[in-house]
Each structure stands twice: as C-alpha cells, then as structure tokens.
Amino acid sequence: MTIRGSIPMSITPHSASKCKWKGSLLEMESLSVGKILNLAPRKVQRKTASFEFNTKSLRNFVLENIRHEIQDRLLPLLEKASKSNKIIDLQDILERFAFDNVCKVAFNEDPMCLSEEQACGEELSPDFAQAFEDAANLSAWRFRYTLPFFWRIKKFFNVGTEKQLKESISTVHNFAMRIIRSRKKDSSSPDADLLSRFIANKDNSEEFLRDIIISFILAGRDTTSSSLAWFFWLISSRPHVEQKILDELKLVRSQNRNTGRTFSFEELREMHYLHASISEALRLYPPVAVNTKECREDDVMPDGTFVGKGWFVSYSTYAMGRMESVWGKDCQNFLPERWLENGVFQPESPFRFPVFHAGPRICLGKEMAYIQMKSIAACVIERFEIDCLGKNTCPEHMLSLTLRMKRGLPVQVRQWRTDKID
C-alpha cells in the first residue's frame, strides 16, 4: 500500500487475460454482477438505470416499503425486546431488514426475513436468502487465498467451497430467471418495482434483467445495514449526539404536525444533523472499506504514475476517512458538526468522500440508501435507547464484502422516558 497524493493506493501488475472480472471486489463474475451499478461497459443500460433510480414513483415505492418494514416489523420487534430485557443482535436485525427491503424494491417479492413467522413470499424460494448469502461470502473468499490460483483448481474439479459456490449461484440464478419469466407472462403485474420497469423495455435480455436485480440486491443488501450498525455503536457512547438528534426529530415533528410513526420524504430532508451524523459514521466506517479496479487500457495518473492494461488499482476508503491530510487534525473524532454550516448539511466532494464512488461510477442508489438509513435511525432513536454492550471497545472487524462486526452488535433496548423526548 502506498500513498499517492491524498489517497492510500496499491497498484498491482496483473495479466488481464487471466482475469474474468472487472470493477470492484463487489463485482464478481461468479454472480454476474457489477455490470450495471458500478461498471461502465453497458452504458445504455446504466443510463436507463440512472433515469429509473431518479423517478419520483420509484422513490415513493421505496419509501412506502421502508415504512411498512419499520411499522409492522422493526418497531414491534424492538418493543418486544425492550419489554423482555433480552439482548439482541442489532447487526443481524438490520441485515434482515435490508434484505427484505431490497428484494421488495428489486422485484416486489417479500422474503419476510424480519417477520416473526419467517415465512416467504408466494414466489420467493425459502433457500434464496441463504443461497445469496453463501454465494457472496464464498466469492469473497476467493480473494483471500495465499495462492491466488488455488480456487481455480477447486473450481476445475468442482470440490469444496467451489462446489458449494456453484450450487448457491445456481439457486440464485434459477430463482431470478423464474421471477423474470413469470413477470413477463403477467402483463397485469404492477410496474413500481425495478424489475418491472426494465421488463417494459423489450430490448433488455433475460440475462441483463437477471444481472440488474442481482446487482441491486448485492449493492443494497449489506451496505446500509453495515453503515447503520456502526452508526448505532458510535452514538451509543455519545449521548450528546443522540440528544441533538432527538431534539431535531422533535422539531421536525412539531413543524410538520406529524403524529404518525414514520416520516415523509420531505421531513427526512429536513433532518440535517441526522444526515451529518450518518455521513460521519460512513466516513469512519465505510461499508466497502477497500475497493479495487482493473485498468481496461494503459493510463497515466495525475501524478505521473503509469498504470498498465490489466493492472489492479486498490484504494482504501477506510484509510482516507482517517487521514489528517484529508480531514484535518480531528480526523479520528466522530464529529457530525464538520458536515454542517449554519445548521445545514454541506456535502463533500465524492473524490474526498468516495463512500458512494465518484464520477461516472457514482452509486445510483445513494439517495435510496440515505432514505432507508435516515428512516430507520429516526424511528428507532425517537423511541428507544440502544445500549450497545462493550460500547467503549471497538467491535472486531469481519473480513467480508462489507465492513461488518465479527460478533455482531449485541444491544439492550429500552424505551425512552417521557422526559427524555419531551
């Protein structure tokens, strides 16, 4: 790892002819992902995706699904935990929430992972969630072998983890194709979800449709849940930040005369301090801590460094968020105020804060991610005190596609006293 300018970076020569994936570590050929959300080859499709992600109807569909998941599943689950004084794994709960939500948005099927019944939707295979989890984790392990070619040998002989990976991918692909073909036959199906919107374009092949829904699930499945887990751990030991968020929520409710259990899109936009707090958590604990790209053609970086075709270029978002040269002497401190000017959130350059990437590869789901994170954080913080066990000790990191906590996030949940929120 070397420092080039203000970016921690590693440049590794590699034979492109031996590499079957391009883009980030999240974009593995085994799952056929990364062709849409972060990678450039299919420019027309990405342009179409960009348009769909910015439509008001899709935003409303996302928000409605989030409200349902919060009101009918998340809040009752936390209320039950608060009454029983039971220790729960908040990271696991957030991951199940995210998977339910992303499946609903992607193809309007509800896996009900957060539901007490643990049932599946009418079409959703009960094995789909586990197969997706296994495929993502086993794919990530390919990059951790001491001998990089070893997984190829296992794949050739179809043994061990490669056999399990092949079976998991088959389950995911078969499910996706079954949903696509079923949706194509049913012209009366609602067009609010992402899949229905792309099916409307007759030029999109079944393979493309499969790729885009798997890409979307992979991109949204663990990223928001990882971010929120670190966010709740951070504010658990910072009651002054928590109180400022509570004060902001109270002000937003009073100004909009909102007596409901959730918040509207306009109300979420008024929560500048909450937005700043989540962004600060993302700076210190980005869901994708290290990203790797492959150079498609010979290139030269702004500082004169040559990068050859097929070379890998890795940069550490995690390290960038903790560099004094980028964020100042207080870079190690959790300080939401650094994002505010006169109480109003001020976004940073995506090249300084590349959590959602930057330039032509910027994350299409950035706004959706903030909607989900702010909705969950606001509704939970307003009602409950989240007391993280071992709040003064940083949880051990887990090697996975996202920056997860190795042993989860054990918490005790307590409902606020009336005087705390009044």
XYZ file of C-alpha atoms in Angstrom:
422
model
C 0.000 0.000 0.000
C 1.413 3.389 -0.990
C 0.179 6.958 -0.612
C -0.355 8.799 -3.876
C -1.441 12.381 -3.303
C -4.031 12.034 -0.540
C -5.186 8.534 -1.484
C -3.871 5.295 0.072
C -3.378 3.169 -3.022
C -1.946 -0.130 -4.173
C -1.079 -0.790 -7.814
C -0.505 -4.404 -8.807
C 0.504 -5.619 -12.300
C -1.737 -8.476 -13.393
C -2.424 -10.344 -16.579
C -5.828 -9.290 -17.882
C -6.103 -12.487 -19.892
C -6.235 -14.452 -16.655
C -8.804 -12.203 -15.012
C -12.513 -12.750 -15.576
C -13.866 -9.847 -13.563
C -13.553 -6.094 -13.784
C -14.550 -3.353 -11.407
C -14.634 -3.616 -7.632
C -14.386 -6.625 -5.358
C -18.169 -6.446 -5.139
C -18.408 -7.107 -8.851
C -17.576 -10.783 -9.204
C -18.122 -12.767 -12.383
C -19.498 -15.682 -10.403
C -22.671 -13.798 -9.527
C -22.812 -11.983 -12.877
C -22.977 -8.694 -11.029
C -21.371 -5.312 -11.367
C -22.337 -4.903 -14.986
C -24.838 -2.187 -14.125
C -24.455 -0.433 -10.796
C -20.724 0.228 -10.768
C -19.280 -0.845 -14.075
C -19.250 1.031 -17.349
C -19.413 -1.414 -20.322
C -23.200 -1.328 -20.723
C -23.512 2.438 -20.896
C -27.011 2.460 -22.392
C -28.368 0.203 -19.678
C -26.685 2.212 -16.947
C -28.162 5.393 -18.385
C -31.592 3.756 -18.277
C -30.976 2.606 -14.714
C -29.901 6.108 -13.741
C -33.158 7.525 -15.074
C -35.273 4.947 -13.234
C -33.425 5.482 -9.952
C -34.270 9.174 -10.086
C -38.000 8.856 -10.763
C -40.388 10.075 -8.085
C -42.540 6.957 -8.433
C -39.636 4.627 -7.586
C -38.643 6.831 -4.644
C -42.201 6.704 -3.314
C -42.274 2.918 -3.775
C -39.018 2.607 -1.806
C -40.266 4.846 0.991
C -43.579 3.007 1.264
C -41.792 -0.339 1.625
C -39.459 1.108 4.253
C -42.431 2.452 6.229
C -44.125 -0.936 6.144
C -40.995 -2.738 7.310
C -40.445 -0.228 10.127
C -44.029 -0.050 11.374
C -45.040 -3.684 11.067
C -41.765 -5.485 11.812
C -38.839 -3.461 13.149
C -40.590 -1.377 15.815
C -42.702 -4.284 17.195
C -39.547 -6.429 17.363
C -37.678 -3.738 19.334
C -40.676 -3.110 21.594
C -40.780 -6.793 22.411
C -37.055 -6.818 23.167
C -37.382 -3.770 25.437
C -40.128 -5.426 27.496
C -38.238 -8.700 27.899
C -34.822 -7.064 28.564
C -33.435 -9.532 26.061
C -30.040 -8.924 24.442
C -30.446 -8.864 20.673
C -28.004 -8.695 17.746
C -28.827 -5.371 16.097
C -26.489 -6.023 13.161
C -28.425 -9.185 12.291
C -31.750 -7.359 12.581
C -30.564 -4.567 10.298
C -29.280 -7.081 7.736
C -32.626 -8.879 7.654
C -34.423 -5.539 7.323
C -32.190 -4.568 4.389
C -32.691 -7.883 2.594
C -36.483 -7.649 2.900
C -36.458 -4.107 1.590
C -34.060 -4.629 -1.299
C -35.972 -7.694 -2.545
C -39.244 -5.750 -2.473
C -37.718 -2.870 -4.432
C -35.865 -5.135 -6.883
C -38.716 -7.479 -7.861
C -41.610 -6.856 -5.454
C -41.194 -10.105 -3.521
C -41.049 -10.190 0.266
C -38.682 -12.764 1.850
C -40.055 -11.785 5.296
C -36.641 -12.264 6.921
C -37.577 -9.836 9.699
C -41.020 -11.288 10.207
C -41.598 -13.474 13.275
C -43.298 -16.023 11.058
C -40.084 -16.377 8.988
C -42.279 -17.241 6.022
C -41.502 -16.482 2.417
C -43.489 -14.716 -0.240
C -45.676 -16.648 -2.625
C -42.921 -16.980 -5.216
C -39.801 -16.494 -3.124
C -37.805 -19.663 -2.554
C -37.038 -20.275 1.144
C -33.473 -21.133 0.067
C -32.911 -17.903 -1.847
C -31.745 -15.728 1.057
C -29.289 -18.332 2.326
C -28.019 -19.104 -1.178
C -27.414 -15.411 -1.809
C -25.532 -15.096 1.496
C -23.404 -18.156 0.739
C -22.633 -17.052 -2.825
C -21.487 -13.597 -1.714
C -19.323 -14.886 1.142
C -17.753 -17.735 -0.820
C -16.983 -15.417 -3.744
C -15.241 -13.025 -1.366
C -13.083 -15.852 -0.037
C -11.568 -16.291 -3.495
C -9.514 -13.159 -2.889
C -8.058 -14.402 0.400
C -6.198 -17.486 -0.744
C -2.429 -17.363 -0.178
C -2.099 -18.976 -3.612
C -4.483 -16.982 -5.846
C -4.889 -19.814 -8.360
C -5.935 -22.389 -5.754
C -9.642 -21.610 -6.030
C -9.414 -22.209 -9.789
C -8.143 -25.735 -9.142
C -11.049 -26.384 -6.772
C -13.429 -24.962 -9.360
C -11.992 -27.183 -12.106
C -12.507 -30.315 -10.001
C -15.803 -28.975 -8.575
C -14.879 -29.697 -4.952
C -15.109 -27.998 -1.544
C -16.167 -24.380 -1.385
C -16.236 -24.054 -5.176
C -18.821 -26.824 -5.408
C -20.909 -25.102 -2.740
C -20.491 -21.790 -4.537
C -21.657 -23.282 -7.838
C -24.765 -24.698 -6.159
C -25.558 -21.382 -4.431
C -25.162 -19.417 -7.654
C -27.415 -21.874 -9.458
C -30.109 -21.358 -6.811
C -29.857 -17.568 -7.112
C -29.868 -17.586 -10.927
C -32.726 -20.081 -11.207
C -34.852 -18.064 -8.816
C -34.130 -14.827 -10.662
C -34.974 -16.335 -14.050
C -38.177 -17.859 -12.691
C -39.322 -14.459 -11.407
C -38.397 -12.755 -14.697
C -40.270 -15.257 -16.874
C -43.282 -15.208 -14.580
C -43.368 -11.400 -14.642
C -43.104 -11.324 -18.434
C -46.156 -13.549 -18.753
C -48.195 -11.455 -16.333
C -48.753 -8.145 -18.097
C -51.062 -7.011 -15.291
C -48.171 -7.015 -12.786
C -47.540 -3.623 -11.143
C -44.634 -1.668 -12.568
C -43.424 0.028 -9.377
C -40.517 -2.338 -8.683
C -37.208 -2.165 -10.524
C -37.608 -5.408 -12.473
C -40.995 -4.415 -13.900
C -39.553 -1.128 -15.093
C -36.763 -2.847 -17.019
C -39.037 -5.564 -18.418
C -41.021 -2.778 -20.065
C -38.017 -2.251 -22.350
C -38.236 -5.134 -24.826
C -34.564 -4.699 -25.788
C -33.390 -5.949 -22.385
C -32.440 -9.633 -22.445
C -33.297 -12.059 -19.668
C -29.610 -12.220 -18.760
C -29.478 -8.444 -18.398
C -32.629 -8.441 -16.262
C -31.137 -11.157 -14.067
C -27.889 -9.227 -13.736
C -29.519 -5.969 -12.751
C -31.716 -7.366 -9.983
C -28.823 -9.417 -8.555
C -26.565 -6.348 -8.794
C -29.124 -4.260 -6.976
C -29.611 -6.821 -4.211
C -25.860 -7.226 -3.738
C -25.303 -3.464 -3.686
C -28.077 -2.750 -1.185
C -28.121 -5.902 0.901
C -25.290 -5.370 3.391
C -24.131 -1.811 2.756
C -26.898 0.091 4.561
C -27.091 -2.461 7.373
C -23.322 -2.291 7.924
C -23.427 1.508 7.962
C -26.279 1.630 10.462
C -24.688 -0.930 12.767
C -21.569 1.236 13.075
C -23.733 4.360 13.412
C -25.687 2.944 16.370
C -22.469 1.745 18.006
C -20.925 5.218 17.648
C -23.836 7.177 19.125
C -24.318 4.657 21.953
C -21.247 6.115 23.668
C -22.038 9.715 22.659
C -25.258 10.759 24.427
C -24.760 14.408 23.416
C -25.031 13.417 19.731
C -28.071 11.269 20.453
C -29.757 14.160 22.275
C -29.135 16.539 19.360
C -30.762 14.022 17.019
C -33.737 13.714 19.393
C -34.082 17.500 19.512
C -34.049 17.655 15.719
C -36.692 14.926 15.401
C -38.924 16.735 17.899
C -38.554 19.992 15.924
C -39.346 18.308 12.589
C -42.464 16.690 14.048
C -43.734 19.915 15.596
C -43.128 21.990 12.462
C -44.948 19.460 10.265
C -47.578 18.484 12.856
C -46.668 14.852 12.324
C -48.168 12.442 14.862
C -47.512 9.252 12.878
C -44.951 6.528 13.489
C -42.754 7.343 10.469
C -41.596 10.358 8.471
C -42.264 11.635 4.960
C -39.542 12.228 2.364
C -39.774 15.997 2.892
C -39.400 15.551 6.660
C -36.373 13.317 6.197
C -34.754 16.046 4.090
C -35.138 18.485 6.994
C -33.027 16.268 9.282
C -29.655 17.892 8.655
C -27.980 16.834 11.895
C -29.061 13.211 11.443
C -27.783 13.289 7.858
C -24.477 14.681 9.114
C -24.231 12.017 11.837
C -24.800 9.182 9.372
C -22.287 10.685 6.929
C -19.724 10.961 9.727
C -20.261 7.281 10.572
C -19.783 6.451 6.879
C -16.532 8.434 6.841
C -15.063 6.451 9.732
C -16.618 3.074 8.898
C -17.395 2.919 5.161
C -19.332 -0.237 4.233
C -16.826 -1.046 1.473
C -13.527 -0.336 3.200
C -11.249 -1.182 0.254
C -12.116 -1.040 -3.419
C -10.226 -2.485 -6.364
C -10.469 -1.636 -10.045
C -8.824 -3.166 -13.080
C -7.374 -0.847 -15.688
C -9.013 -1.568 -19.050
C -6.391 0.363 -21.077
C -2.918 1.807 -20.410
C -3.292 5.026 -18.447
C -1.300 7.622 -16.505
C -2.470 9.014 -13.156
C -2.401 12.785 -12.472
C 0.866 12.407 -10.503
C 2.558 10.724 -13.479
C 2.217 7.119 -12.287
C 1.831 4.688 -15.194
C -0.898 2.053 -14.879
C -0.880 -0.718 -17.456
C -3.793 -2.512 -19.013
C -4.925 -5.339 -16.742
C -3.256 -3.896 -13.639
C -5.207 -3.768 -10.385
C -5.558 -0.427 -8.594
C -6.829 -0.573 -4.998
C -7.738 2.364 -2.787
C -8.758 2.355 0.864
C -11.853 4.399 1.679
C -11.373 3.385 5.316
C -7.857 4.854 5.433
C -8.856 8.007 3.532
C -11.507 8.765 6.147
C -8.830 8.756 8.866
C -6.099 10.772 7.166
C -5.124 14.100 8.705
C -4.143 15.423 5.269
C -7.717 14.870 4.052
C -9.885 15.584 7.126
C -7.695 17.617 9.474
C -6.209 17.015 12.907
C -9.546 15.849 14.354
C -9.921 13.155 11.666
C -10.114 10.374 14.280
C -13.013 12.046 16.105
C -16.695 11.433 15.452
C -17.848 14.975 14.744
C -21.123 15.455 12.817
C -20.651 19.229 13.002
C -17.877 19.030 10.379
C -20.646 18.461 7.808
C -22.785 21.438 8.863
C -22.727 25.128 8.035
C -25.223 27.241 9.952
C -27.089 24.050 10.784
C -27.432 22.984 7.137
C -25.772 19.832 5.785
C -22.981 20.523 3.298
C -21.991 17.568 1.085
C -18.331 16.880 0.455
C -16.685 16.185 -2.875
C -17.211 12.493 -3.714
C -13.487 12.312 -4.503
C -12.744 13.283 -0.911
C -15.605 11.160 0.437
C -15.744 8.224 -2.032
C -18.099 6.036 0.012
C -20.575 6.097 -2.894
C -17.804 6.192 -5.534
C -17.369 9.225 -7.782
C -17.582 10.366 -11.380
C -19.339 8.130 -13.942
C -19.376 5.180 -11.498
C -21.112 7.014 -8.654
C -23.641 4.836 -6.856
C -27.095 5.061 -8.414
C -28.763 4.085 -5.147
C -27.171 6.791 -2.982
C -30.420 8.673 -2.337
C -32.288 5.425 -1.613
C -29.576 4.427 0.857
C -29.893 7.695 2.769
C -33.708 7.426 2.758
C -33.503 3.975 4.315
C -30.784 4.845 6.836
C -32.417 8.081 7.968
C -35.866 6.476 8.213
C -34.604 3.626 10.395
C -32.359 5.812 12.545
C -35.057 8.448 13.138
C -37.805 5.979 14.043
C -35.561 3.898 16.314
C -33.764 6.751 18.122
C -37.046 8.570 18.723
C -38.485 5.614 20.643
C -35.607 3.598 22.053
C -32.312 3.882 23.812
C -29.916 1.493 22.089
C -27.378 0.417 24.699
C -24.507 -1.386 22.987
C -22.669 -3.917 25.127
C -18.992 -3.010 25.184
C -19.773 0.414 23.719
C -16.324 1.756 24.673
C -14.469 -1.007 22.819
C -14.404 -1.036 19.035
C -16.004 -4.242 17.698
C -13.668 -6.578 15.841
C -13.886 -6.225 12.080
C -15.005 -9.180 9.996
C -13.462 -9.968 6.623
C -16.354 -9.916 4.161
C -17.590 -7.909 1.192
C -18.625 -5.178 3.623
C -17.173 -3.864 6.875
C -19.178 -5.966 9.335
C -18.770 -6.670 13.037
C -17.337 -10.129 13.608
C -19.532 -10.987 16.598
C -22.498 -8.870 15.642
C -23.741 -5.886 17.651
C -25.278 -7.117 20.927
C -27.548 -4.459 22.417
C -30.169 -3.932 25.063
C -33.189 -1.907 24.023
C -35.046 0.410 26.400
C -37.948 2.705 25.629
C -37.260 6.352 26.372
C -38.692 8.010 29.446
C -41.214 10.714 28.578
C -38.989 13.463 29.988
C -36.155 12.375 27.676
C -38.050 13.158 24.472
C -40.325 15.979 25.661
